[in-house]
Amino acid sequence: MGDDLPPDLGRLRVLETWAAHYLTRIRARIAAVERQQAQRQPPAPMAAPPSRSAAGPGRARTPDWGLAEAGIGVPITEIHRGDCWARGRSLVAVSAERARAELAGGAQPCAVCRPDRVLNPQ
């Protein structure tokens, strides 16, 4: 273990709580910046038929494809269908073209929803 950490359990638990709180703030900021960037980019044409939108007014439409970037808890970038139950909370909506490019670049297809079968039919 590192010498920069306190030796007692109490202070270690305080640091753990602080780190979890700070990670939540960082993820919220990342999501806000991604939303800002998505608003600046023109929408890409869709290759697949659009998925059903979420019920109720004011709810965001479910994306057709999504990207779960590698990071804490996600060892490698994964591509998901927008309605995949295994997508996690930090799915970034992407076009079918970007999803294909990510798969070609080494991203893993989700083992549950198998987007590679639709995006790259053999």
XYZ file of C-alpha atoms in Angstrom:
122
model
C 0.000 0.000 0.000
C 1.021 3.606 -0.451
C 2.683 5.507 2.355
C 0.489 8.542 1.705
C -2.639 6.896 3.173
C -3.518 6.943 6.874
C -3.009 3.668 8.772
C -6.315 3.581 10.704
C -9.659 2.317 9.439
C -11.656 5.385 10.482
C -9.701 7.833 8.373
C -9.561 5.371 5.491
C -13.389 5.156 5.544
C -13.624 8.957 5.486
C -11.321 9.063 2.455
C -13.396 6.345 0.761
C -16.605 8.335 1.298
C -14.987 11.518 -0.005
C -13.626 9.726 -3.092
C -17.041 8.198 -3.894
C -18.702 11.614 -3.535
C -16.088 13.297 -5.697
C -16.399 10.588 -8.368
C -20.148 11.258 -8.509
C -19.448 14.965 -9.071
C -16.892 14.187 -11.789
C -19.321 11.888 -13.613
C -22.046 14.556 -13.453
C -19.654 17.114 -14.953
C -18.637 14.668 -17.715
C -22.301 14.090 -18.565
C -22.934 17.856 -18.718
C -19.964 18.437 -21.028
C -21.035 15.536 -23.260
C -24.531 17.035 -23.521
C -23.037 20.403 -24.493
C -20.856 18.786 -27.158
C -23.763 16.751 -28.514
C -25.805 19.941 -28.940
C -23.024 21.534 -31.002
C -22.622 18.585 -33.403
C -25.109 18.094 -36.248
C -27.147 14.901 -35.885
C -25.800 11.959 -37.881
C -28.152 10.067 -40.220
C -29.590 6.943 -38.670
C -29.051 3.553 -40.359
C -31.290 1.454 -38.122
C -34.990 2.025 -37.537
C -35.563 4.314 -34.553
C -36.322 2.669 -31.245
C -39.412 3.434 -29.208
C -39.214 6.636 -27.242
C -39.559 6.666 -23.496
C -43.050 7.110 -22.104
C -44.151 10.457 -20.772
C -43.527 14.084 -21.659
C -40.081 15.507 -21.087
C -38.332 12.144 -21.150
C -35.374 11.658 -23.441
C -35.655 9.301 -26.395
C -33.845 5.995 -25.972
C -30.780 6.037 -28.262
C -30.452 3.338 -30.914
C -26.785 2.689 -30.103
C -24.589 3.533 -27.168
C -21.001 3.552 -26.062
C -19.936 2.634 -22.534
C -16.434 4.048 -22.288
C -13.673 2.239 -20.466
C -13.069 3.519 -16.977
C -13.790 2.650 -13.376
C -15.867 -0.525 -13.370
C -15.725 -0.868 -17.173
C -12.441 -2.517 -18.243
C -12.882 -1.933 -22.003
C -15.075 0.246 -24.219
C -18.321 -1.565 -25.046
C -20.979 -0.960 -27.681
C -24.627 -1.535 -26.679
C -28.056 -1.250 -28.217
C -29.802 1.718 -26.675
C -32.415 -0.448 -24.942
C -29.914 -2.963 -23.491
C -30.501 -3.688 -19.816
C -26.758 -4.312 -19.282
C -25.658 -0.896 -20.554
C -25.046 0.733 -17.183
C -25.695 4.354 -16.280
C -23.075 6.140 -18.369
C -24.108 5.180 -21.908
C -23.172 7.790 -24.515
C -25.571 7.868 -27.481
C -23.765 7.331 -30.807
C -24.779 6.899 -34.436
C -24.712 3.521 -36.156
C -21.666 4.659 -38.155
C -19.733 5.570 -35.005
C -20.756 2.287 -33.357
C -19.439 0.372 -36.400
C -16.186 2.367 -36.318
C -15.742 1.697 -32.590
C -16.294 -2.038 -33.141
C -13.749 -2.001 -35.975
C -11.350 -0.108 -33.701
C -11.397 -2.760 -30.982
C -14.405 -1.924 -28.834
C -16.203 -4.965 -27.473
C -19.810 -5.683 -28.427
C -22.063 -6.258 -25.439
C -22.452 -9.975 -24.781
C -26.120 -9.442 -23.832
C -27.593 -7.350 -26.676
C -25.014 -8.308 -29.368
C -25.027 -5.082 -31.430
C -22.369 -6.543 -33.733
C -24.966 -8.916 -35.202
C -27.060 -5.962 -36.391
C -24.310 -3.467 -37.195
C -22.017 -5.936 -39.000
C -24.225 -8.732 -40.351
C -22.182 -11.590 -41.806
